Short mmCIF file of C-alpha atoms and ligand atoms in Angstrom, two decimals:
data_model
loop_
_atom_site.label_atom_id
_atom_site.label_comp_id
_atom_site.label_asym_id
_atom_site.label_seq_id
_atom_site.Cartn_x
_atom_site.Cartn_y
_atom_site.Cartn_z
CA UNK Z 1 9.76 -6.02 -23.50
CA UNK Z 2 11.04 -2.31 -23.40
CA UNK Z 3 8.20 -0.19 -25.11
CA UNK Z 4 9.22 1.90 -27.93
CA UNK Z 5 10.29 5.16 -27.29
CA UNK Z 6 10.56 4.81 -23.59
CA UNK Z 7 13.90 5.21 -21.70
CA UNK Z 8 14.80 5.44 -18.13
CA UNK Z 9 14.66 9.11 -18.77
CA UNK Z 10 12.15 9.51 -21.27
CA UNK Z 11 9.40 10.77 -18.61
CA UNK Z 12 12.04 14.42 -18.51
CA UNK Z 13 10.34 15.47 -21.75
CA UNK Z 14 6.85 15.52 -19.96
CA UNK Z 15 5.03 17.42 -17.46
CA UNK Z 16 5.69 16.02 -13.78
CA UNK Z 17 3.17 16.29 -11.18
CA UNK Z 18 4.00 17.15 -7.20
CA UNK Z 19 7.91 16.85 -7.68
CA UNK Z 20 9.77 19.51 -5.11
CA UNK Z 21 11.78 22.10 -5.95
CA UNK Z 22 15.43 21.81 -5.16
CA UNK Z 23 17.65 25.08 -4.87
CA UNK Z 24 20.65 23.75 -5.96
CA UNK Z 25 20.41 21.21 -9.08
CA UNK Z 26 23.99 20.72 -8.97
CA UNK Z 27 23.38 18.95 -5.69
CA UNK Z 28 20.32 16.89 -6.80
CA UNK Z 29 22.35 15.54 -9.37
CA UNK Z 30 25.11 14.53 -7.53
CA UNK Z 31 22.90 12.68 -4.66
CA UNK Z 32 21.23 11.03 -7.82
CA UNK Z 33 24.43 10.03 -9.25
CA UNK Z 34 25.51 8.45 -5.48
CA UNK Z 35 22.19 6.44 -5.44
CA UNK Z 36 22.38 5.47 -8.79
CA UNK Z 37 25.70 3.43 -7.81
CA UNK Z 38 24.02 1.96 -4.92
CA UNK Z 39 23.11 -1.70 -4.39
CA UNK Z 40 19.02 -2.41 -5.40
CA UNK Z 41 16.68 -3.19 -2.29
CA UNK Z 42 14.64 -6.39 -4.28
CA UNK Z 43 15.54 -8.33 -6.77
CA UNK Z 44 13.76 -8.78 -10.18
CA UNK Z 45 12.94 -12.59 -9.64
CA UNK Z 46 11.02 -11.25 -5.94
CA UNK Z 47 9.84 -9.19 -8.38
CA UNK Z 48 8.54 -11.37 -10.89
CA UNK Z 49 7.20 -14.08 -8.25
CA UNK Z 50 4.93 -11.19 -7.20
CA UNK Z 51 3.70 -10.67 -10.50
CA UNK Z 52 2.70 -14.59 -11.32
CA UNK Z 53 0.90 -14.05 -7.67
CA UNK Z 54 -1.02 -10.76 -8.81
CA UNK Z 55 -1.64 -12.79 -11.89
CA UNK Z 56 -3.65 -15.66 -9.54
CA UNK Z 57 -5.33 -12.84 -8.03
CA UNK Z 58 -6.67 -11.44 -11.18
CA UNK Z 59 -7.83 -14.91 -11.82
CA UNK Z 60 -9.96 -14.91 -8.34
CA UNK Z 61 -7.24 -17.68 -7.11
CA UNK Z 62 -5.89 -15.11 -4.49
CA UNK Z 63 -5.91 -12.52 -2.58
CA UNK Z 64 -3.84 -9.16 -2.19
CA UNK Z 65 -3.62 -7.15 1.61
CA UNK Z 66 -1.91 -4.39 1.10
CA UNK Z 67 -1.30 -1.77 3.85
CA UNK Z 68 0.86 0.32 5.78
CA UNK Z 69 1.54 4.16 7.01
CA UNK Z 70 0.16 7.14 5.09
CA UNK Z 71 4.04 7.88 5.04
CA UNK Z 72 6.95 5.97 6.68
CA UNK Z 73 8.86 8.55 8.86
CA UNK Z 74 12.73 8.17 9.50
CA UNK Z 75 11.42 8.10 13.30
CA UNK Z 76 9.76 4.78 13.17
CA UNK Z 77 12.43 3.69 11.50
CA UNK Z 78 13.53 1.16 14.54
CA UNK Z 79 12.79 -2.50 15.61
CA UNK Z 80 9.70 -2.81 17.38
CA UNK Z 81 7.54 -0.46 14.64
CA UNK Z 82 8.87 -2.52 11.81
CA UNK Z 83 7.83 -5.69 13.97
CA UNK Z 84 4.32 -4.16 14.62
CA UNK Z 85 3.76 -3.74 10.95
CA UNK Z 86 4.62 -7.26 9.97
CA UNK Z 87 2.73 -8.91 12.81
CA UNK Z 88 -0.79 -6.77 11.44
CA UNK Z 89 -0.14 -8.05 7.92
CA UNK Z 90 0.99 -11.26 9.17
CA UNK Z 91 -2.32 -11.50 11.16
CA UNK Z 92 -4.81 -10.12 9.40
CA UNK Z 93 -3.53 -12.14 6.51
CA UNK Z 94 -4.01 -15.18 8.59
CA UNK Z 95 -7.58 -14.32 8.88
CA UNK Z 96 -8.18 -13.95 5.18
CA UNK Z 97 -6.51 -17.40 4.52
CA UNK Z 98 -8.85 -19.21 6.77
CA UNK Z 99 -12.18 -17.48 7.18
CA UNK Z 100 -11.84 -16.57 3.29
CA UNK Z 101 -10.55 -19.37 2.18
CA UNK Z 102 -7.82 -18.37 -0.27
CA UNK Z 103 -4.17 -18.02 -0.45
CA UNK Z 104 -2.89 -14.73 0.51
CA UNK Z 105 -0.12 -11.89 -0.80
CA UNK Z 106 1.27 -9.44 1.50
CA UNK Z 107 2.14 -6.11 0.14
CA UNK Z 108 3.55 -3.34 2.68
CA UNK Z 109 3.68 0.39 2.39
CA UNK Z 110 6.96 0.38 4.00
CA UNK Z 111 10.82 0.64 2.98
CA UNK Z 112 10.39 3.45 0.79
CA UNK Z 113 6.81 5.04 2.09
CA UNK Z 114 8.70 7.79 2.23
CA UNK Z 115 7.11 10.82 -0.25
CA UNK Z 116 3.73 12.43 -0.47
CA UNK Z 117 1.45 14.35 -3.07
CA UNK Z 118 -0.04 17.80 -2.08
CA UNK Z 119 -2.88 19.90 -2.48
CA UNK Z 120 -1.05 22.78 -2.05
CA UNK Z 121 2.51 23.31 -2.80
CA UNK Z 122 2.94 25.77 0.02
CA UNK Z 123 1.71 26.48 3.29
CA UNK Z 124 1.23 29.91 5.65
CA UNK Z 125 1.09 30.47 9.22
CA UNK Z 126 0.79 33.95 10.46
CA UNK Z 127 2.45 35.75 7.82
CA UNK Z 128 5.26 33.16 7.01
CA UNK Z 129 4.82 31.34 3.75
CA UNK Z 130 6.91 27.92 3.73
CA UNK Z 131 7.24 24.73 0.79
CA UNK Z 132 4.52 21.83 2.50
CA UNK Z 133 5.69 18.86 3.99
CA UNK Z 134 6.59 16.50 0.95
CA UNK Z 135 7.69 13.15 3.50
CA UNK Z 136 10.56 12.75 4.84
CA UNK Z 137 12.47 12.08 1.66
CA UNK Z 138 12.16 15.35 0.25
CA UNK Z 139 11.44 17.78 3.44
CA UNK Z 140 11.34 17.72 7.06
CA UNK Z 141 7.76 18.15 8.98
CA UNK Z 142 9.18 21.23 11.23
CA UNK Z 143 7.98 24.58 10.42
CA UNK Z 144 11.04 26.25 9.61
CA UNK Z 145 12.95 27.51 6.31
CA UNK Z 146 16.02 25.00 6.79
CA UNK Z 147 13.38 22.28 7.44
CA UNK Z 148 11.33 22.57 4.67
CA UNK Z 149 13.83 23.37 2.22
CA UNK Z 150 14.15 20.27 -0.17
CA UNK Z 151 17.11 18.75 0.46
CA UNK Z 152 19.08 16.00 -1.54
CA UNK Z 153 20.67 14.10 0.67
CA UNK Z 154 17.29 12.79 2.11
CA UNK Z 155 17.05 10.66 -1.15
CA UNK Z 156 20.15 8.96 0.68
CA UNK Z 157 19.17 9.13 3.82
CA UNK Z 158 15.45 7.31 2.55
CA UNK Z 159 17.40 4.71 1.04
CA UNK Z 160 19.27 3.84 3.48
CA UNK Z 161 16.01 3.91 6.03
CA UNK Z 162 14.43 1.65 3.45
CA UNK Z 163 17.56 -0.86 3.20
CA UNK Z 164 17.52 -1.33 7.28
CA UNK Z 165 13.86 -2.14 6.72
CA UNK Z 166 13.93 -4.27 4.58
CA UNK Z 167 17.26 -6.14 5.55
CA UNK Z 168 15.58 -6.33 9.23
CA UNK Z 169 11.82 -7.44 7.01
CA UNK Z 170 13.86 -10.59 5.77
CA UNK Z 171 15.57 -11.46 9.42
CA UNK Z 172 12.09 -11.48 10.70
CA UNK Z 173 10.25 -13.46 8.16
CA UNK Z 174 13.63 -15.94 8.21
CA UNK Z 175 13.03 -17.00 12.10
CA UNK Z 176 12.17 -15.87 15.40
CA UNK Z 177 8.70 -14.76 13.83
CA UNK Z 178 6.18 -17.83 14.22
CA UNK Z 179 5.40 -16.88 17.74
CA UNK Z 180 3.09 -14.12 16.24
CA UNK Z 181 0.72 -16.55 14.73
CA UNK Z 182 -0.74 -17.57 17.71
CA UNK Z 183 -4.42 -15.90 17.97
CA UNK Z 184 -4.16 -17.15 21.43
CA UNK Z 185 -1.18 -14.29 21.78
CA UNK Z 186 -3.04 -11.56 19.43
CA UNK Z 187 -5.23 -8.89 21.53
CA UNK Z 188 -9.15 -9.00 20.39
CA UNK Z 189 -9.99 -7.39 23.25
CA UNK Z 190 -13.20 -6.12 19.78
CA UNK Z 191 -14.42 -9.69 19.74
CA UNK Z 192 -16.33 -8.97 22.64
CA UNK Z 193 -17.63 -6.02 21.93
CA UNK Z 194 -18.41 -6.63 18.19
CA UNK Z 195 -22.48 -7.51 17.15
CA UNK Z 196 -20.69 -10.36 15.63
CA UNK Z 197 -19.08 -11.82 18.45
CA UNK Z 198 -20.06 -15.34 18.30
CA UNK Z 199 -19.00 -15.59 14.68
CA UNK Z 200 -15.65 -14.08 15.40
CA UNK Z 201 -14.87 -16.09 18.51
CA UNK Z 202 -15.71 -18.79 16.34
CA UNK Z 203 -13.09 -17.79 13.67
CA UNK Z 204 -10.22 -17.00 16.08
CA UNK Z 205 -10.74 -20.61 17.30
CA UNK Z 206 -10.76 -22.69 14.07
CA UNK Z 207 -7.46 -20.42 12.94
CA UNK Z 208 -5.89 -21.94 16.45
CA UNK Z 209 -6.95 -25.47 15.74
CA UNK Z 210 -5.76 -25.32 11.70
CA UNK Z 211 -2.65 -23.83 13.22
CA UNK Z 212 -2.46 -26.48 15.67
CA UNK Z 213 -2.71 -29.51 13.37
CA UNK Z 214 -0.57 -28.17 10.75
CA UNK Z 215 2.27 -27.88 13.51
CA UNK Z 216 1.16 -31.30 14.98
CA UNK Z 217 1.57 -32.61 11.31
CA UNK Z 218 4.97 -30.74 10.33
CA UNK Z 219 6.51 -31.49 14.44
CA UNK Z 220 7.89 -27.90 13.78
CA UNK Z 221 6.11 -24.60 14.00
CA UNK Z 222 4.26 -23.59 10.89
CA UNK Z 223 6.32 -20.13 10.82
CA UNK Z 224 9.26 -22.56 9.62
CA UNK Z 225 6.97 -25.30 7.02
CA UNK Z 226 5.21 -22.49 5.70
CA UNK Z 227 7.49 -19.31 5.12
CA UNK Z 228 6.27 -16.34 4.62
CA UNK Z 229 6.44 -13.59 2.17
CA UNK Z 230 6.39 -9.90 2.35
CA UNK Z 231 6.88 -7.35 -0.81
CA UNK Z 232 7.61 -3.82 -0.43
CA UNK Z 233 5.49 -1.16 -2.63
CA UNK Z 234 5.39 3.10 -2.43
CA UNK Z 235 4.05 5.30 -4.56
CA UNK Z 236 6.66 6.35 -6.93
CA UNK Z 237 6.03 10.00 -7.07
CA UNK Z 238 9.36 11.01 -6.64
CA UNK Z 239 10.98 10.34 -10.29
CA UNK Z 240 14.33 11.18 -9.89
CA UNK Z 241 14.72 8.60 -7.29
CA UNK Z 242 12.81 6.22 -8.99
CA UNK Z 243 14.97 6.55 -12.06
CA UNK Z 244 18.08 6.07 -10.19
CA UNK Z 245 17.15 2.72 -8.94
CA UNK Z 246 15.79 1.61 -12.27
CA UNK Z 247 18.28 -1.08 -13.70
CA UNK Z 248 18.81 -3.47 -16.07
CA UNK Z 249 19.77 -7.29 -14.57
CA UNK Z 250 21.31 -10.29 -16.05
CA UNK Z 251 19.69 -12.79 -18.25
CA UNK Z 252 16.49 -10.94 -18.02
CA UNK Z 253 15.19 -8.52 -20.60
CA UNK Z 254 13.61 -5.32 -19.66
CA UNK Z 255 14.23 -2.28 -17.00
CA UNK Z 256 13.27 -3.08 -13.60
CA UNK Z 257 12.70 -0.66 -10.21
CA UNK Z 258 14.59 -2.09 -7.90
CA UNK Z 259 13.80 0.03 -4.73
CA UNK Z 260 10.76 -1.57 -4.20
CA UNK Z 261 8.77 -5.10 -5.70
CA UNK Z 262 5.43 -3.15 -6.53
CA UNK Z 263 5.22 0.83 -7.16
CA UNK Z 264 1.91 2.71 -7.27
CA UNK Z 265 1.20 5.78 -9.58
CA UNK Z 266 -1.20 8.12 -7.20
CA UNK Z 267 -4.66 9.49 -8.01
CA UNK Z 268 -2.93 13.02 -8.59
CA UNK Z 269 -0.28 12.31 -11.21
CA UNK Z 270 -1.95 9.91 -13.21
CA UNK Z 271 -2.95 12.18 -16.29
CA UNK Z 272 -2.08 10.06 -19.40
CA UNK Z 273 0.34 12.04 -20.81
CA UNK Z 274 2.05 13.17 -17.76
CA UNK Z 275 5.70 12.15 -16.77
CA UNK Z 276 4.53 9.39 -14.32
CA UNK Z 277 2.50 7.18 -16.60
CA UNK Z 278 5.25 7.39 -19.12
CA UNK Z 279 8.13 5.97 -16.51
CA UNK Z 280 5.96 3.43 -15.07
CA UNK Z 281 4.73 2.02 -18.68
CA UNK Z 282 7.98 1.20 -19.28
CA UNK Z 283 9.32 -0.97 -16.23
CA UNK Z 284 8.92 -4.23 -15.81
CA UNK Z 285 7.45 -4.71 -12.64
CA UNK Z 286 3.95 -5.13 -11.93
CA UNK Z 287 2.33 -2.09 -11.33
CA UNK Z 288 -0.83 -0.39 -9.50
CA UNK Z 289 -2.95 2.72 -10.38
CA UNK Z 290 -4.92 4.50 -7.92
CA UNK Z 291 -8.40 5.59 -9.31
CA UNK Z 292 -10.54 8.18 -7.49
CA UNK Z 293 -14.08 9.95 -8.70
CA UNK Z 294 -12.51 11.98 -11.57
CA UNK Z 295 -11.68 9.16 -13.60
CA UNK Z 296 -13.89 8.22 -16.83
CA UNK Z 297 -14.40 4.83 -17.98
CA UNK Z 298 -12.60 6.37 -21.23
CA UNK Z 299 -9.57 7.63 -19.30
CA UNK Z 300 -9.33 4.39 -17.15
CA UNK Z 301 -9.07 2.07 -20.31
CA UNK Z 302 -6.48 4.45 -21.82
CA UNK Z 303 -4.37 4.00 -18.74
CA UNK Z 304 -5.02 0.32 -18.74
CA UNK Z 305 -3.98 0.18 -22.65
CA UNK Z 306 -0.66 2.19 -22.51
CA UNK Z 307 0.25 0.71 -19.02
CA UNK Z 308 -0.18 -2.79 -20.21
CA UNK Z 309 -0.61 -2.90 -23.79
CA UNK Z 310 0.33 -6.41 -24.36
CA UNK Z 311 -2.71 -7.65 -21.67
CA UNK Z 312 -0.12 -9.26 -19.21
CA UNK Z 313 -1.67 -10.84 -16.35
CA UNK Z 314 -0.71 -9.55 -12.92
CA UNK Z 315 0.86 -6.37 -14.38
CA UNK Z 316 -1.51 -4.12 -13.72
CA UNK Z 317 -3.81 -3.64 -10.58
CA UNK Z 318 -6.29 -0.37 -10.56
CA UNK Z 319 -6.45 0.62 -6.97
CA UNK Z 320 -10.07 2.10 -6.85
CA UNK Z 321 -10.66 4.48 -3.86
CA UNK Z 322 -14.12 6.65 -4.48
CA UNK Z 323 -15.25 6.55 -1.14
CA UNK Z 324 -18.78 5.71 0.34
CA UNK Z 325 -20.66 8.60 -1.07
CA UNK Z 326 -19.41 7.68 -4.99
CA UNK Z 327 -18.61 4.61 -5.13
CA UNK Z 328 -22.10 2.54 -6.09
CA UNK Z 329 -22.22 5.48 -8.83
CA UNK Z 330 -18.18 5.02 -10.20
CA UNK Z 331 -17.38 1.72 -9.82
CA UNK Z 332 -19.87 -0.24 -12.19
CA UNK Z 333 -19.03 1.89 -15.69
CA UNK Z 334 -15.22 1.33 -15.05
CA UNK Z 335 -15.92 -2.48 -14.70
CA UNK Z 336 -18.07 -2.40 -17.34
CA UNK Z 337 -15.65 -0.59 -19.86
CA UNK Z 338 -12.08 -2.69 -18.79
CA UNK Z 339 -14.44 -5.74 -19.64
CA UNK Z 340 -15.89 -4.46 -22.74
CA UNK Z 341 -12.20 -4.36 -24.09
CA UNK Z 342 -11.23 -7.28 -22.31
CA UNK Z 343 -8.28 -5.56 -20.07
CA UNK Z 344 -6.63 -8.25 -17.48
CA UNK Z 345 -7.01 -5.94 -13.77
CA UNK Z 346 -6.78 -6.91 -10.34
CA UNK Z 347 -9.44 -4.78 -8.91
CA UNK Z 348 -8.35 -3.61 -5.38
CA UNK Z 349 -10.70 -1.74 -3.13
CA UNK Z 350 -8.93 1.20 -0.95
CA UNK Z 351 -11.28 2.42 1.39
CA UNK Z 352 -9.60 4.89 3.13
CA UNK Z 353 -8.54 8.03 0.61
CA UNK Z 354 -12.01 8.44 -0.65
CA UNK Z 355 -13.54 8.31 2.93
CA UNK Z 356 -11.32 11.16 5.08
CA UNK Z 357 -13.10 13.80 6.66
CA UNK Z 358 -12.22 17.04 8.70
CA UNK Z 359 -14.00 17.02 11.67
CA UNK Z 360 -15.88 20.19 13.12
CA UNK Z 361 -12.32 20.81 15.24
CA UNK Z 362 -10.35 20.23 12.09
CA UNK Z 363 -8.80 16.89 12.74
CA UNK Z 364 -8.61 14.28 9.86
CA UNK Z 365 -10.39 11.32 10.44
CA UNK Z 366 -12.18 8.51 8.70
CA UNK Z 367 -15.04 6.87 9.77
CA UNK Z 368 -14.67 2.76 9.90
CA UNK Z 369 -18.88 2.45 8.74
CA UNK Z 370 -17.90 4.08 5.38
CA UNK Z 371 -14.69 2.05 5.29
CA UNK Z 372 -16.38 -1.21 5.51
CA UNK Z 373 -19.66 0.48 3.17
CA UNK Z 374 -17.10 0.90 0.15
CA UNK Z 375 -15.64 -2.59 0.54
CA UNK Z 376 -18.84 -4.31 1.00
CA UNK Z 377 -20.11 -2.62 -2.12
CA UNK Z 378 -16.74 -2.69 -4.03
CA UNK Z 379 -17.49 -7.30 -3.52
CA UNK Z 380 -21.26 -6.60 -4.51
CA UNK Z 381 -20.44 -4.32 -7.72
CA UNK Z 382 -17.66 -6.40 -8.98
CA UNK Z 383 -19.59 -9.81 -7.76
CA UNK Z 384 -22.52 -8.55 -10.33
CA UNK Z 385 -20.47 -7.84 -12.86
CA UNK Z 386 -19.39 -11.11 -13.13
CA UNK Z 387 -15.92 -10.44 -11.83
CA UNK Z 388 -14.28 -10.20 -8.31
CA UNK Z 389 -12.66 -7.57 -5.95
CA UNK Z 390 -9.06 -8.80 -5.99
CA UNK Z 391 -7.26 -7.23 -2.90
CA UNK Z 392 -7.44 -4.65 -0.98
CA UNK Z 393 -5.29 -1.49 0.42
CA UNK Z 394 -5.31 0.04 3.93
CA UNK Z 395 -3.73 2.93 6.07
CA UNK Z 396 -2.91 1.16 8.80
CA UNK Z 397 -0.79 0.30 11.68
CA UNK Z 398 0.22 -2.13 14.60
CA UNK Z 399 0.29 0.43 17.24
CA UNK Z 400 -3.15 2.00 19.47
CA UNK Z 401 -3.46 5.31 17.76
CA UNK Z 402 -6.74 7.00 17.95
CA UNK Z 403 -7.09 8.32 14.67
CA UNK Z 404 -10.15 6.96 12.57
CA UNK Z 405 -13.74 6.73 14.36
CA UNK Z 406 -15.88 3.80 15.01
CA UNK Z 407 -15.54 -0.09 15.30
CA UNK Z 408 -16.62 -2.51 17.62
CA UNK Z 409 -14.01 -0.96 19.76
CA UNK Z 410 -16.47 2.22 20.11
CA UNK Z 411 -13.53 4.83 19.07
CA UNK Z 412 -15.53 8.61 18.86
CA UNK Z 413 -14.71 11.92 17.56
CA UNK Z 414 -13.95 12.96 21.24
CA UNK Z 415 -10.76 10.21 21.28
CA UNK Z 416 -9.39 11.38 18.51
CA UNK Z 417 -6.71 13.48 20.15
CA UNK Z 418 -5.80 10.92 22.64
CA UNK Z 419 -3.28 9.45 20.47
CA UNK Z 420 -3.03 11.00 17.48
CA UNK Z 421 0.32 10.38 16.03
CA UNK Z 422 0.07 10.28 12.10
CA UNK Z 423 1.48 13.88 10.10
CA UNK Z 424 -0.48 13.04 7.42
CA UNK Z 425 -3.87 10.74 6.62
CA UNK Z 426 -5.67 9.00 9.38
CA UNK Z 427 -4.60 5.21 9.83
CA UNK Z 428 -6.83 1.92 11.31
CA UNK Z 429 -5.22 0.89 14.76
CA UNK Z 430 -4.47 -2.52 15.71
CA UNK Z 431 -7.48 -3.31 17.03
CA UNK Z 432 -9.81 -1.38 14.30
CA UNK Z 433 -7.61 -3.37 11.36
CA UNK Z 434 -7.77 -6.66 13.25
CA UNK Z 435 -11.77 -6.15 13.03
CA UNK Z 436 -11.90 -5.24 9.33
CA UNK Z 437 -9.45 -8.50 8.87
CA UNK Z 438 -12.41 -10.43 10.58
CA UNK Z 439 -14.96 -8.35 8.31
CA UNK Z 440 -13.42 -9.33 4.94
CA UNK Z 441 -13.17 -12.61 5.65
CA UNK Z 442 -16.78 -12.43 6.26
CA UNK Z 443 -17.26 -10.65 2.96
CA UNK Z 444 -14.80 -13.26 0.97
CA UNK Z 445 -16.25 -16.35 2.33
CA UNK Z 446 -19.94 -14.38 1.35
CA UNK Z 447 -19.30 -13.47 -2.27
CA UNK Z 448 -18.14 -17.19 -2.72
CA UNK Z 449 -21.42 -17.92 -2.02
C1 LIG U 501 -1.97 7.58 -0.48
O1 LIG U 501 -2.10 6.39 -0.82
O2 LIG U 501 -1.46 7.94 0.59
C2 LIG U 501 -2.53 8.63 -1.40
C3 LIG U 501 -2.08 9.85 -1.43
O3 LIG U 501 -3.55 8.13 -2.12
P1 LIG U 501 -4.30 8.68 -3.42
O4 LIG U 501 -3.27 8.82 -4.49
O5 LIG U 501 -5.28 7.58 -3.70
O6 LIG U 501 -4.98 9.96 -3.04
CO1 LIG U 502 -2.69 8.46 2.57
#
């Protein structure tokens, strides 16, 4: 049901975080008014099939991967990156199902990745003083006044980037896909190297044999008996856009976003009363909140109360990110406080916005022993609290970037530049996300136990 008060447009009357600043609003309108007559990307039952899954998953019945770019760019929008970021998911998630032992949701950050938060709104080189790089949506990367002027027609132009990933996202998971399950075709060149390499071996095998009976069984390949699903999610940080693709559908009450199946509110424009919480307490679909260190246990149950206030299972998922250093000191009060007032949240671990660091040459990087520190605490924390750790939510992507440090794969500061391709926060590479697949599973299977 439609809260009271709220309206598509009812987050105008409050204070917006990060949004650009346009120089012509006459222009912004009329780019929202074109995209507000455009077809949505997902559809509210996708939508709602999500949420009964995140519901499972806040019942410990499944669990959520989640991962993708920092930010999409309108670059990688083309065939073989989109591929690459299906086939990770698609993998790792394969590892989850059988070394964890429990049914799986896919969530990309992808078709609609496509705007960023700041720390500062501007930036200066020499004596020039330019807007920052806001993603592709809003600004262009480039260094210049005409690229870094917001511009409305990138709303368009994002939506239609998102739209060719998505429509090719449903080709690919419709056929011509199954080859990619094959850990006999993956590349674990880590295996080797990895202090757990017996274990691992020994995973990559059984996955081949399951794989190989359940095609035996079926006489077809298990990409057509067992179909699989991928949902979309961004941060929705851009609220014009997001209110232009917020709809009402047939036979269905409410007002759902229809540019992508599950939107995320960001650590920096959570503040109760801000213009973000009150758009995304209003729409139907289920929802995440990222948490980082400056949270209360007070503020965190207020969030959970007005974002879900009638306790809806699978609504609501609090993306916890505190890194290594805070995270044995955050996590247990927050726990202790949704419980105490017996708030339904999918507790997802990100491990990768509370752990970046600027190295001594000033390159950001994250280092993959505090990734897998937070994760292995965020099981232990929530394990002792008598819950569980629900899902979890990466940077990452298909491709060999050299971007975070560490793994079995021996990646060190002095790589980093060798293929450094990301504008913005530091992302796992194939082999590095492959690993903490194998990790996790490790982990799942453990706090089973
Ligand atoms: C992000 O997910 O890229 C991001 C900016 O995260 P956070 O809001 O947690 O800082
Ligand atoms: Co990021």
């Amino acid at each position: 049901m439609t809260p009271a008060g709220w309206s598509p447009t009812s987050w105008q009357s409050r204070p917006a975080a990060q949004q650009p600043v346009y120089p012509d609003p006459a222009v912004l309108q009329s780019a929202l008014a074109h995209l507000s007559r455009l077809p949505p990307l997902v559809t509210s039952w996708e939508i709602e099939n999500l949420k009964r899954q995140l519901a499972e998953a806040t019942r410990g019945e499944r669990f959520l991967l989640q991962g993708g770019d920092c930010s999409e760019s309108f670059e990688d929008c083309e065939s073989s990156a989109i591929t690459k970021k299906l086939k990770i998911l698609l993998q790792m998630s394969l590892v989850l199902v059988h070394g964890g032992r429990r049914r799986v949701t896919r969530v990309g950050r992808f078709a609609g990745q496509y705007a960023k938060p700041r720390s500062a709104d501007t930036e200066k080189h020499g004596d020039t003083m330019l807007p920052s790089y806001r993603g592709d949506m809003i600004n262009r990367a480039g260094f210049s006044v005409a690229e870094r002027t917001p511009d409305p027609e990138l709303l368009l132009r994002a939506y239609e980037r998102s739209a060719l990933t998505i429509n090719f996202i449903r080709a690919l998971v419709d056929g011509g896909f199954a080859d990619l399950h094959h850990p006999e075709y993956w590349e674990l060149d880590f295996v080797e190297k990895s202090p757990l390499a017996a274990e691992y071996t020994r995973m990559v095998e059984s996955i081949g044999e399951s794989l190989r009976f359940m095609e035996t069984l079926a006489g077809s390949t298990v990409g057509e008996i067992n179909r699989v699903d991928f949902y979309t999610s961004h941060e929705g940080l851009h609220l014009p856009y997001e209110q232009a693709q917020t709809r009402q559908v047939p036979r269905r009450p409410g007002w759902y976003n229809l540019s992508t199946h599950f939107p995320w509110i960001g650590d920096r424009t959570r503040a109760l009363d801000g213009a973000h919480v009150e758009y995304f307490r209003g729409i139907a679909n289920p929802i995440a909140i990222k948490i980082g260190p400056s949270v209360t246990p007070d503020a965190a149950v207020a969030l959970a109360e007005r974002l879900n206030p009638a306790g809806e299972p699978g609504r609501l998922t609090f993306i916890h990110r505190f890194g290594a250093k805070h995270v044995e000191r955050c996590l247990p009060p927050i726990i202790e406080a949704v419980q105490r007032r017996g708030l339904p949240v999918l507790w997802c671990c990100d491990p990768m916005h509370g752990n970046t660091e600027t190295t001594s040459r000033g390159i950001k990087t994250r280092r993959f022993d505090n990734i897998t520190f937070e994760l292995e605490a965020s099981f232990r924390l929530l394990k002792a609290a008598g819950s569980h750790l629900g899902g979890v939510h990466f940077e990452l992507t298909g491709d060999d970037v050299t971007e975070c440090i560490g793994g079995a794969c021996g990646l060190t500061e002095a790589d980093l530049t060798k293929a450094y391709r990301s504008q913005l926060d530091p992302r796992l590479n194939y082999q590095q996300a492959m690993e903490m697949a194998f990790l996790l599973a490790r982990l799942m299977a453990q706090s089973r136990g």
